Coordinates of C-alpha atoms in Angstrom, one line a residue:
X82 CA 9.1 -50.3 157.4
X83 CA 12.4 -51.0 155.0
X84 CA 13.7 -52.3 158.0
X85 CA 11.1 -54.9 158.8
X86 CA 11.2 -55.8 155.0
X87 CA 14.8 -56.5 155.0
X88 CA 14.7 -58.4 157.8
X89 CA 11.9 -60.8 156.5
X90 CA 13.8 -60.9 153.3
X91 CA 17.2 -61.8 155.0
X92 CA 16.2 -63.7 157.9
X93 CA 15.4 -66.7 156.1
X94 CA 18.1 -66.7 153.7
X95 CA 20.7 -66.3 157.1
X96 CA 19.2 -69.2 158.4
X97 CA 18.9 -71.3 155.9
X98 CA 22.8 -71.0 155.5
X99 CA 23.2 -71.0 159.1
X100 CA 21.3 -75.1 158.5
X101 CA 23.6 -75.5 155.6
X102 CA 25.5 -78.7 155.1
X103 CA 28.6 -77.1 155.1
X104 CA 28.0 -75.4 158.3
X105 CA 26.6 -78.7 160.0
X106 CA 29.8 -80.3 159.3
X107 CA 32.1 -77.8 160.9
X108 CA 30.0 -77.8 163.5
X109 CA 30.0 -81.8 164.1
X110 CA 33.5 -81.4 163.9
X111 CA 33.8 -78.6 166.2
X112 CA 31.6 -80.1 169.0
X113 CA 33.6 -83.1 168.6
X114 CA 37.1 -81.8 168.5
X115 CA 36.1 -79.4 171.4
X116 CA 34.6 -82.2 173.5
X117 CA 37.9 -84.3 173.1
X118 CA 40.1 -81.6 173.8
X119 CA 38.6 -80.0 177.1
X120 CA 38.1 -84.0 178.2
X121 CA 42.0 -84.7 177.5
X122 CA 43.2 -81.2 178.9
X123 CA 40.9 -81.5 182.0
X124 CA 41.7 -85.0 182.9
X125 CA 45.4 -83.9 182.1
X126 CA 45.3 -81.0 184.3
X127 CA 43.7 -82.8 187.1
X128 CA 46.5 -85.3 187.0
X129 CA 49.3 -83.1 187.1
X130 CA 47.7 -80.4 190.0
X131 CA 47.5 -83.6 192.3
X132 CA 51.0 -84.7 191.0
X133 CA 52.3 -81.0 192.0
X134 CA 50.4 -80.7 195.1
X135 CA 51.2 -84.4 196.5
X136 CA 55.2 -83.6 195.4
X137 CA 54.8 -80.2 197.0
X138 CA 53.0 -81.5 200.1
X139 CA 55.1 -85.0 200.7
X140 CA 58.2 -82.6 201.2
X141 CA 57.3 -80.0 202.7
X142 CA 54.9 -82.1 205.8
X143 CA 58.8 -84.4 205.6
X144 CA 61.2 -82.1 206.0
X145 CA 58.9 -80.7 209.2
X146 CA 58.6 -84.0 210.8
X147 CA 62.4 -84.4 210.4
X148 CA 63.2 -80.7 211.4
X149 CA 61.1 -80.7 214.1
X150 CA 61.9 -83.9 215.5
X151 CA 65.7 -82.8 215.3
X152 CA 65.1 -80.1 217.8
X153 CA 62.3 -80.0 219.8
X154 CA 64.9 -82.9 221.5
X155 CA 66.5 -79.8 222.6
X156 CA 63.4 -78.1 224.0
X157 CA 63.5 -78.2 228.1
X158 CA 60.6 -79.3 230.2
X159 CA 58.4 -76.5 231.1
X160 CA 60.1 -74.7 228.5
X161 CA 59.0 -70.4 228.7
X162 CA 57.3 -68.8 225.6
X163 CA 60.9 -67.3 224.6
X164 CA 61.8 -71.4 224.1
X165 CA 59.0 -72.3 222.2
X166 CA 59.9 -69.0 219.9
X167 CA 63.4 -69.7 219.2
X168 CA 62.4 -73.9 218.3
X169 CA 59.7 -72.5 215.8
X170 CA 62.4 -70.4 214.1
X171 CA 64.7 -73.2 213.9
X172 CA 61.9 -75.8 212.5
X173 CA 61.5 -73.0 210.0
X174 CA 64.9 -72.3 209.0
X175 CA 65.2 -75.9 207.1
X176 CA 65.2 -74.1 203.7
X177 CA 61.9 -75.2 202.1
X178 CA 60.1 -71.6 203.2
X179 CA 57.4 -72.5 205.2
X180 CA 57.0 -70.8 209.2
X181 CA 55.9 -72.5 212.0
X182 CA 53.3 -71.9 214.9
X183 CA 54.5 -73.5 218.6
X184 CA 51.5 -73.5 221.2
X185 CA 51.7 -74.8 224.4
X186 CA 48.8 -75.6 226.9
X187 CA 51.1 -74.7 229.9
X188 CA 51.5 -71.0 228.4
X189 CA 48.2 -70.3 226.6
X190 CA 49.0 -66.9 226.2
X191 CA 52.1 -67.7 224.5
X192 CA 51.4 -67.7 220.7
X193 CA 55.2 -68.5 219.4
X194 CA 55.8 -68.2 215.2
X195 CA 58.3 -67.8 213.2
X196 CA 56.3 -64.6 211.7
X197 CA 54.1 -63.7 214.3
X198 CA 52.8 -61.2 212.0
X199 CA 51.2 -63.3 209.2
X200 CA 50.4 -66.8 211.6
X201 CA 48.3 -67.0 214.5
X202 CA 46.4 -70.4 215.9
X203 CA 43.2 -68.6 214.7
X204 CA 44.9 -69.0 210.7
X205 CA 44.2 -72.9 211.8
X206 CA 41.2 -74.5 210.9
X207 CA 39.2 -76.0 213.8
X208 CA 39.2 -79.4 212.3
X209 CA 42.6 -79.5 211.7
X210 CA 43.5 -78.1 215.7
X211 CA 40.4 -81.0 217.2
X212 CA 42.5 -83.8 215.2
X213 CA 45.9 -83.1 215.9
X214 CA 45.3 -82.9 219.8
X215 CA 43.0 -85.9 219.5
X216 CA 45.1 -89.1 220.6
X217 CA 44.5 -92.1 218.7
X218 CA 44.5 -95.9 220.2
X219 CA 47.5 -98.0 220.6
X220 CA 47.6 -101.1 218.7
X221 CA 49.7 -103.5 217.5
X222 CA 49.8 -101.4 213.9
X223 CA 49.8 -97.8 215.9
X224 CA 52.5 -97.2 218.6
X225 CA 52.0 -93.2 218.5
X226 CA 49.4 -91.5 220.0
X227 CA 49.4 -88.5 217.6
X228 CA 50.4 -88.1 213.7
X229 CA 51.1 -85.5 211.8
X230 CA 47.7 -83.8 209.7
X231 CA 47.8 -81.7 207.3
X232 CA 44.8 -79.7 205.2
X233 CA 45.3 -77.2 202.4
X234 CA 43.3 -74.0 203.2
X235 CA 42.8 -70.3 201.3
X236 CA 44.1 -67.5 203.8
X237 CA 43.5 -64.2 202.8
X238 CA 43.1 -65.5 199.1
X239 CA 46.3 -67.2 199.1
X240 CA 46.9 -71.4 198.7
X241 CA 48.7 -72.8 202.2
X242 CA 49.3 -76.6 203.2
X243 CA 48.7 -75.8 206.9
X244 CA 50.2 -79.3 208.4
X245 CA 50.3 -79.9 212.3
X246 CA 51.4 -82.9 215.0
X247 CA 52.1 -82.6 219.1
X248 CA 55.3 -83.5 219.7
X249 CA 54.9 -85.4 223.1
X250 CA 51.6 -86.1 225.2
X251 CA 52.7 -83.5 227.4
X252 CA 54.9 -81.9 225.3
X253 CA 53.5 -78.4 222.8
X254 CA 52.2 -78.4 219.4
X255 CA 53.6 -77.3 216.2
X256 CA 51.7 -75.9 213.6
X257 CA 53.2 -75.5 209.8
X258 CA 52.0 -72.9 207.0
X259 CA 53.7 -73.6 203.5
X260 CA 52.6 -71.5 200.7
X261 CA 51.4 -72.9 197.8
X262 CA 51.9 -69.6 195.1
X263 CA 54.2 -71.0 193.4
X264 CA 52.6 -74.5 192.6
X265 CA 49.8 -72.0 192.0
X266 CA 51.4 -70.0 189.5
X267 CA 52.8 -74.0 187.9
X268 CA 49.3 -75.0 187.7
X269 CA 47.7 -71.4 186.0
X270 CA 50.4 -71.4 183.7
X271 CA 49.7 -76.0 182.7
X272 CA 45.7 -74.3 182.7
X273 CA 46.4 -71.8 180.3
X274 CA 48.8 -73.7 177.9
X275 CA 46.2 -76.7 178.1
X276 CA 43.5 -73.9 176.9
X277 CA 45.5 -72.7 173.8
X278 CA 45.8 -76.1 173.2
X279 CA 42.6 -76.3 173.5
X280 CA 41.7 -73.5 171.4
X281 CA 44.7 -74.3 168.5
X282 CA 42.8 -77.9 168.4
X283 CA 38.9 -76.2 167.9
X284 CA 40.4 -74.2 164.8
X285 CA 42.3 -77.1 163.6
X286 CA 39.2 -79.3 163.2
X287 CA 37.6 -76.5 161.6
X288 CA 40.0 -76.3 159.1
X289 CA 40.2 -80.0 159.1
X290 CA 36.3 -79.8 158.1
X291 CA 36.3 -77.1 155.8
X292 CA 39.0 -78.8 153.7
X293 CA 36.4 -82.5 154.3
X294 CA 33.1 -80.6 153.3
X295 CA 35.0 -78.7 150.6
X296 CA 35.8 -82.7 149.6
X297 CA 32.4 -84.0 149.9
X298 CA 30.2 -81.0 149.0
X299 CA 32.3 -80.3 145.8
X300 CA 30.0 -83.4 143.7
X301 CA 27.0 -82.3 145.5
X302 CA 27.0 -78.7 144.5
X303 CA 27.9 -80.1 141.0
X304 CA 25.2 -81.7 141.8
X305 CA 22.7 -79.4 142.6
X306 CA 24.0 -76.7 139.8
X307 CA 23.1 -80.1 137.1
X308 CA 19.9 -80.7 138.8
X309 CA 19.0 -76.6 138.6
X310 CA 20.0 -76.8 134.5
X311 CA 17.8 -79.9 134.2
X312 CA 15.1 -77.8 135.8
X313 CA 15.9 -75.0 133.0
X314 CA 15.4 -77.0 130.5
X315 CA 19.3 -78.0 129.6
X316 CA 18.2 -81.3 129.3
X317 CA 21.5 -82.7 127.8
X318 CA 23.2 -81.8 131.1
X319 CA 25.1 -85.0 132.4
X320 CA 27.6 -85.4 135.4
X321 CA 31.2 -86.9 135.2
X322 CA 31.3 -89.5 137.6
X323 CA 34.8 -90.1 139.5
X324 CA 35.4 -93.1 141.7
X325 CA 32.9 -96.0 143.2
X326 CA 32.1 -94.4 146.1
X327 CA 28.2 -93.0 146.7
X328 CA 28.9 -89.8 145.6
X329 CA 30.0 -91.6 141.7
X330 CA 27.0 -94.0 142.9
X331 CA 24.2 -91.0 142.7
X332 CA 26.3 -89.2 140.1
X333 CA 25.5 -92.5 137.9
X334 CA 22.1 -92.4 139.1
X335 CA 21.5 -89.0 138.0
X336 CA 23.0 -89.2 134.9
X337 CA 20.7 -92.7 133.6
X338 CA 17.6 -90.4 135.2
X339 CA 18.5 -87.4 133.3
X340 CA 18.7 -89.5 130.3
X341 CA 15.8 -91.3 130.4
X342 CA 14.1 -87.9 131.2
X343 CA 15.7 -86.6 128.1
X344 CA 14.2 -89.3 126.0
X345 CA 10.8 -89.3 127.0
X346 CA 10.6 -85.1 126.7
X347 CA 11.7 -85.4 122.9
X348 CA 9.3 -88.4 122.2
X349 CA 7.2 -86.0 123.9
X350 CA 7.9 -83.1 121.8
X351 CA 7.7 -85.0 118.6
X352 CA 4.4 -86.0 119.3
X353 CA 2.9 -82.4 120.4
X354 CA 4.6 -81.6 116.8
X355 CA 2.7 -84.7 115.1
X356 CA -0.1 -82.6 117.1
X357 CA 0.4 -79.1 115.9
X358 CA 1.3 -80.4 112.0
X359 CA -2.2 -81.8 112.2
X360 CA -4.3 -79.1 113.5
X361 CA -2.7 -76.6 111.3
X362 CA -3.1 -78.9 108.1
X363 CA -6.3 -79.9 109.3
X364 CA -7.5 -76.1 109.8
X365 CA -5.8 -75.1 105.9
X366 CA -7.4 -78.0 104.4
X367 CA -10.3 -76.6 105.9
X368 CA -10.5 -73.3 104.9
X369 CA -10.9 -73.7 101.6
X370 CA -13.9 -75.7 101.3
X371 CA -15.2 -73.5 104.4
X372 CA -14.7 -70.6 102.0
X373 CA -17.4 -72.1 99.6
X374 CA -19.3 -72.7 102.1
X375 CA -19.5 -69.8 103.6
X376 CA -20.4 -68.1 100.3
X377 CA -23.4 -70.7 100.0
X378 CA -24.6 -70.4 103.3
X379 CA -24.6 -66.6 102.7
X380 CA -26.4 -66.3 99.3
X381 CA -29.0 -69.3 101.4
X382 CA -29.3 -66.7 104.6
X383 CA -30.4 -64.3 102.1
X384 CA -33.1 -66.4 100.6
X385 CA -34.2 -67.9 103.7
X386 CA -37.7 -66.0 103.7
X387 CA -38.5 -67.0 100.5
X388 CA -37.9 -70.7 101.1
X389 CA -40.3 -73.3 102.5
X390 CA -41.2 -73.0 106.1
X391 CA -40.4 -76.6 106.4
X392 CA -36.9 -75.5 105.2
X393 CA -36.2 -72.8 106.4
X394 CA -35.5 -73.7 110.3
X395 CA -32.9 -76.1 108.5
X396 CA -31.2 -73.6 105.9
X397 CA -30.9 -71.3 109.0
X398 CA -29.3 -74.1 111.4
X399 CA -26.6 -74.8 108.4
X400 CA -26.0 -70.9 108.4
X401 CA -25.2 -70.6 112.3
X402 CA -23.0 -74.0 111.9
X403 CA -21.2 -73.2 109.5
X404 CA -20.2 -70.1 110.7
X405 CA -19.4 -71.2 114.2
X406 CA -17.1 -73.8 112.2
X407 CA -15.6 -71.4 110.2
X408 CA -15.0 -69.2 113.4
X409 CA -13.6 -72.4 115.2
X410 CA -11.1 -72.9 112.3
X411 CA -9.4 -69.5 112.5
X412 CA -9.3 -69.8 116.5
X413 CA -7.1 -72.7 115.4
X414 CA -5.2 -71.7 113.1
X415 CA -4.3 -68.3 115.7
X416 CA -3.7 -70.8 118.5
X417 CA -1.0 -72.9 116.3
X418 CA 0.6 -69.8 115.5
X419 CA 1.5 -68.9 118.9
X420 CA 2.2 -72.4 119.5
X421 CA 4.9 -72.5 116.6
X422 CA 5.9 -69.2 117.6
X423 CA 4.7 -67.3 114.5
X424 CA 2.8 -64.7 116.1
X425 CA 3.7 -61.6 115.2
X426 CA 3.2 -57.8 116.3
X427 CA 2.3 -55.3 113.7
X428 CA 2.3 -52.5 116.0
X429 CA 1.5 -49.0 115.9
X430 CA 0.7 -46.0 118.2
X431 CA -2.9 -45.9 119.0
X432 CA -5.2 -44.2 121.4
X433 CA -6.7 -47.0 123.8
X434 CA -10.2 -44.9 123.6
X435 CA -10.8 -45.1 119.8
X436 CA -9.7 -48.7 119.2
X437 CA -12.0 -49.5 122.2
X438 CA -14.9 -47.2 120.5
X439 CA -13.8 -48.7 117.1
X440 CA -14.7 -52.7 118.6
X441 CA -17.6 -51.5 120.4
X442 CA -19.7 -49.8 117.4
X443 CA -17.9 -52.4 115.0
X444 CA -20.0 -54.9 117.2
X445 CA -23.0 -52.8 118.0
X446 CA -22.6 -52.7 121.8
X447 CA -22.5 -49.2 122.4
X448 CA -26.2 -49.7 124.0
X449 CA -24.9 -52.3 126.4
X450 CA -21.2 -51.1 127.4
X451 CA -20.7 -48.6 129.5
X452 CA -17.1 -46.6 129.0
X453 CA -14.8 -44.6 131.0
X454 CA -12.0 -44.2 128.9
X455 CA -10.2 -40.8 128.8
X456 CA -8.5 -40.1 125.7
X457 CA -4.9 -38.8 125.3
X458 CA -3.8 -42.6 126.4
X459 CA -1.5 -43.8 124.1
X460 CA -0.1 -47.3 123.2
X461 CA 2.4 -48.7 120.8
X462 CA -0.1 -51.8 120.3
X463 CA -1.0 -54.0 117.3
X464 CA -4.7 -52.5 116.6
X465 CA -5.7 -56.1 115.1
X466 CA -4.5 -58.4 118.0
X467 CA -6.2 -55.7 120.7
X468 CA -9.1 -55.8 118.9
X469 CA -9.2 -59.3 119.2
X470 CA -8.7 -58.7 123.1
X471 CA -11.7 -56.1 123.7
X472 CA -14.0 -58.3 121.5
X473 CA -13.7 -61.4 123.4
X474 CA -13.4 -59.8 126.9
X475 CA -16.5 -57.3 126.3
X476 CA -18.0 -60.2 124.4
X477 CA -17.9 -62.5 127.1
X478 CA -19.5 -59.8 129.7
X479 CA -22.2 -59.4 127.7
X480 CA -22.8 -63.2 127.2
X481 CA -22.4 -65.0 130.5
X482 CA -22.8 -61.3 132.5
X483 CA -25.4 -59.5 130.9
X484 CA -25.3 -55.5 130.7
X485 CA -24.1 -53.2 131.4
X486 CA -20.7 -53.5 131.4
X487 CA -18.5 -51.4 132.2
X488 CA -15.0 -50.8 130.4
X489 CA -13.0 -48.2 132.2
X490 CA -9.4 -47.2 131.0
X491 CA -6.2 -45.4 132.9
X492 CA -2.9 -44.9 132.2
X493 CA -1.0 -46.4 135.4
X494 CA 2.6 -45.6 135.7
X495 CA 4.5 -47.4 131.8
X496 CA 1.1 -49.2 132.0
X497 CA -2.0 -48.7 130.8
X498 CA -4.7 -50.9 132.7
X499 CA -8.6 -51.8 131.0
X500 CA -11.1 -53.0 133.4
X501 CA -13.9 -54.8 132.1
X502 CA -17.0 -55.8 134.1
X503 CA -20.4 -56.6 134.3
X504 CA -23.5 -57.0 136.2
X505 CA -23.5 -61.2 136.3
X506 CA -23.6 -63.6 139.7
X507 CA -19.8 -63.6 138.9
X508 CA -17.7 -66.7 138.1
X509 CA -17.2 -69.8 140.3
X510 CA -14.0 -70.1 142.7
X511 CA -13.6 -73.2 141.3
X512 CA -13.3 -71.9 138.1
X513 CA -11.0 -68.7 137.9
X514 CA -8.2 -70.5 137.8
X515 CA -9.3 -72.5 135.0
X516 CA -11.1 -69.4 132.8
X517 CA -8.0 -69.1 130.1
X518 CA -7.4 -72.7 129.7
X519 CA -8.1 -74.1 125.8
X520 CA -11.6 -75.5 125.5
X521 CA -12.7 -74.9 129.1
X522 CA -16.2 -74.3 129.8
X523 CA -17.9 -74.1 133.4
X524 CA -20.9 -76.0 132.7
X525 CA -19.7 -79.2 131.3
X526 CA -23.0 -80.1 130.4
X527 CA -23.3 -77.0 127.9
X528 CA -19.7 -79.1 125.5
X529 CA -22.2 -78.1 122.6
X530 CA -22.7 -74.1 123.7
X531 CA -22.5 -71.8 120.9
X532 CA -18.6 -70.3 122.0
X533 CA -15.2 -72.9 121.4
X534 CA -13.4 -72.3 124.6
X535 CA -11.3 -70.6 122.8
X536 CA -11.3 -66.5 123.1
X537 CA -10.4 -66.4 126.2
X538 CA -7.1 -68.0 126.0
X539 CA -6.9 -67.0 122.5
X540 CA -6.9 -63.3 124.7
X541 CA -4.6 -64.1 127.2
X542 CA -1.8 -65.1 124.2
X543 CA -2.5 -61.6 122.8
X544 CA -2.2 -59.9 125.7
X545 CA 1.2 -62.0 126.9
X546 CA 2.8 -60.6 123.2
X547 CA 2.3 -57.9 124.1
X548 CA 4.1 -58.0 127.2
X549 CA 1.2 -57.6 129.6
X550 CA -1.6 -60.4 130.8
X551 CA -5.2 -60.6 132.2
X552 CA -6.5 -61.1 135.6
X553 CA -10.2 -62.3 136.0
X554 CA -11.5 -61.5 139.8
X555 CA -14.7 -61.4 141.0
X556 CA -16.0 -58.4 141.7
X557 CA -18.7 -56.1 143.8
X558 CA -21.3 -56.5 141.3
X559 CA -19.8 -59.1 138.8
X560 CA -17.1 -60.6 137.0
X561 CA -13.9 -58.0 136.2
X562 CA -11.5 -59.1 133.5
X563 CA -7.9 -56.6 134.1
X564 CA -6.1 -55.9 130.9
X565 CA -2.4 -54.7 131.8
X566 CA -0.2 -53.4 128.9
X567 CA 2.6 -51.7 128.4
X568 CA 2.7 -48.3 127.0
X569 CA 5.7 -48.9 124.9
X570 CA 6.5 -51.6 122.4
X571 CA 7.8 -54.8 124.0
X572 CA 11.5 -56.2 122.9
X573 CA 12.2 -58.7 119.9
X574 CA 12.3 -61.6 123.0
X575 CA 8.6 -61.2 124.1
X576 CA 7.5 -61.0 120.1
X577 CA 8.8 -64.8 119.8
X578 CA 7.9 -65.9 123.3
X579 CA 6.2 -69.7 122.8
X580 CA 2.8 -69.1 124.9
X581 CA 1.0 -71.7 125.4

């Protein structure tokens, strides 16, 4: 299994460098430089093995016409196998270390060579023995009969020139075998120079490309590394352009788009702080008078039986109003704090099961919730934000679910991980992903329903101080809300995270 993992891990990393730029150009040069160099070093080799073959051949098939001409003048008519012997030894003995074959039709037993050993007329290819005792036409352009042929042929795994002519219509014929090891050994030797060649150009263009992709890749991975701190956030990253080439060209180009991006993120920014002044001096201004309210509409809920039935549907209506406002203006006062990054932990070890049991009969649930929570789980939490958490999560269950619902705790691993759910058709695919944003309700025709859109997310940003988060699923029987937290406290960092 760790096996498998690595290699799906690694394998697309490898071959994405494999497909790197870098890598391509090498290549490009490689292919090329390799292409060129076995092109030149084959056409040069070919050109030089017939050079050394036809230089090797011209003499050696010259110097037998001329040393057997010289003394088969010397060979009697009806000359005896001992005859034709001693004139292949002397056609050999020129000095350019070939032997030589004598056959006569009037002795067909007679097989005379200079090394009857090594060459017999069976070394000689057919074709070569049918065309040298073939006589050709006389003309005007061809007073001899026969020529001297000549054909290069592998005996025993060894190069000859095998070259052969009759000396006189009814005179014998002489065979030639020149061995061709040494042009051979010429031509292996031209092979294997042209192949380090060869092999000295391949590594030279791959230098020749590192040291050009090294050239050109240089601005684009200065490129890329400004491109991944734009990304980050660094918005006042900028390039230094060198040159007018179209490296410079998209280094310029980059720099006017970072710019401009750079402008229209801080008009940006001032305006969400126009925006967050306003709701927080909007929600201060309205707390006080809120306050006064609050106190009237309590001492009115009070004397609501006593009033006129006419009145009191009204006085009630003014009640529930004003106290959905008043709850609206401290959801917005919470949500500008973690906005400005002024939310604060005041934390403290708790156990998870009492502060649960604490919001439940704080509420009067404890007829509708259902809880599994053993108790010995501890948490360094802040009791106040939590609270928060279980109220709206519970509260929501029992709103849009209906009971029971079930809250079940356990301590998992550093974690400790609530499950809330309830016994409701469940929520919309369509709208999981949407269930923590700000003012989101399913049923847009319900904008005037009795909650702000607000607890959720309001949840979610208590939860994320924390260091933990929610999870909203869909379960067997209902909606499940997961609350993950750690059991310890989180750092200073997550404390002043911006959520949002």
């Amino acid at each position: 299994m760790t096996d498998l993992q690595g290699t799906r891990r690694f394998g697309p990393v490898r071959w994405r460098r494999l497909r790197s730029l870098r890598v391509r150009l090498i290549a490009v040069f490689a292919v090329v430089a390799l292409t060129t160099a076995v092109s030149a070093s084959g056409i040069a080799y070919w050109l030089n093995r017939d050079a050394v073959l036809k230089r090797a051949q011209d003499t050696a098939l010259n110097d037998f016409r001329v040393s057997l001409t010289r003394n088969v003048s010397e060979l009697p008519l009806g000359a005896t196998c001992e005859e034709l012997t001693a004139l292949a030894a002397q056609v050999a003995s020129s000095g350019l270390s070939y032997d030589v074959l004598v056959v006569d039709d009037a002795h067909p037993e007679c097989t005379a060579s200079s090394d009857p050993s090594l060459y017999t007329l069976a070394q000689v290819p057919g074709p070569l023995r049918t065309t040298v005792n073939k006589p050709r036409e006389l003309t005007a352009s061809n007073t001899d009969a026969y020529h001297l042929y000549w054909q290069r042929q592998n005996l025993s795994g060894r190069p000859f020139l095998i070259g052969g002519t009759k000396v006189v219509p009814t005179g014998p014929t002489a065979y030639m075998f020149k061995s061709l090891e040494n042009e051979r050994a010429d031509l292996n030797t031209l092979g294997w120079s042209l192949a380090i060649a060869t092999l000295l150009a391949l590594i030279g263009s791959a230098l020749l490309a590192q040291a050009a992709s090294a050239t050109v890749l240089r601005p684009v991975k200065r490129l890329g590394e400004a491109a991944r701190q734009l990304g980050e956030g660094r918005l006042d990253t900028r390039l230094e352009v060198e040159g007018a080439d179209e490296l410079a060209d998209l280094a310029r180009t980059f720099n006017r788009t970072a710019e401009s991006l750079h402008e229209q993120v801080e008009e940006l920014s001032a305006r969400e702080a126009q925006s967050r002044r306003f709701v927080a001096d909007m929600s201060h201004e309205l707390r006080t008078p809120l306050t006064a309210m609050t106190a009237v509409t309590d001492i009115l809920e009070d004397e609501a039986e006593s009033l006129d039935p006419m009145i009191e549907p009204a006085v009630r209506l003014v009640v529930s109003e004003t106290r959905r406002l008043s709850d609206l203006v401290e959801n917005l006062m919470e949500v500008t704090r973690f906005d400005a990054g002024t939310a604060k932990l005041v934390a403290d070890e708790v156990d998870i099961a009492d502060l649960i049991m604490s919001c439940i009969d704080g509420r009067a649930w404890y007829d509708a919730v259902e809880l599994d929570a053993p108790r010995g789980v501890r948490a360094v939490v802040d009791p106040r934000r939590l609270d928060v958490v279980f109220a709206n999560l519970i509260g929501n269950a029992l709103k849009h679910g209906g009971s029971p619902v079930r809250v079940k705790v356990r301590e998992r691993g550093e974690n400790v991980v609530v499950a809330v759910s309830d016994s409701g058709p469940g929520i919309p695919e369509d709208v999981l992903p949407h269930v923590f944003d700000r003012f989101y309700k399913a049923d847009k025709g319900r904008a005037r329903s009795e909650g702000s859109g607000l607890g959720l997310s309001i949840a979610m940003a208590n939860a994320q101080i924390h260091g933990g988060t929610i999870e909203a699923a869909n379960g067997e029987q209902g909606a499940v809300f997961t609350l993950t937290l750690p059991l310890t406290q989180p750092r200073p960092a997550d404390q002043d995270e911006d959520i949002r």
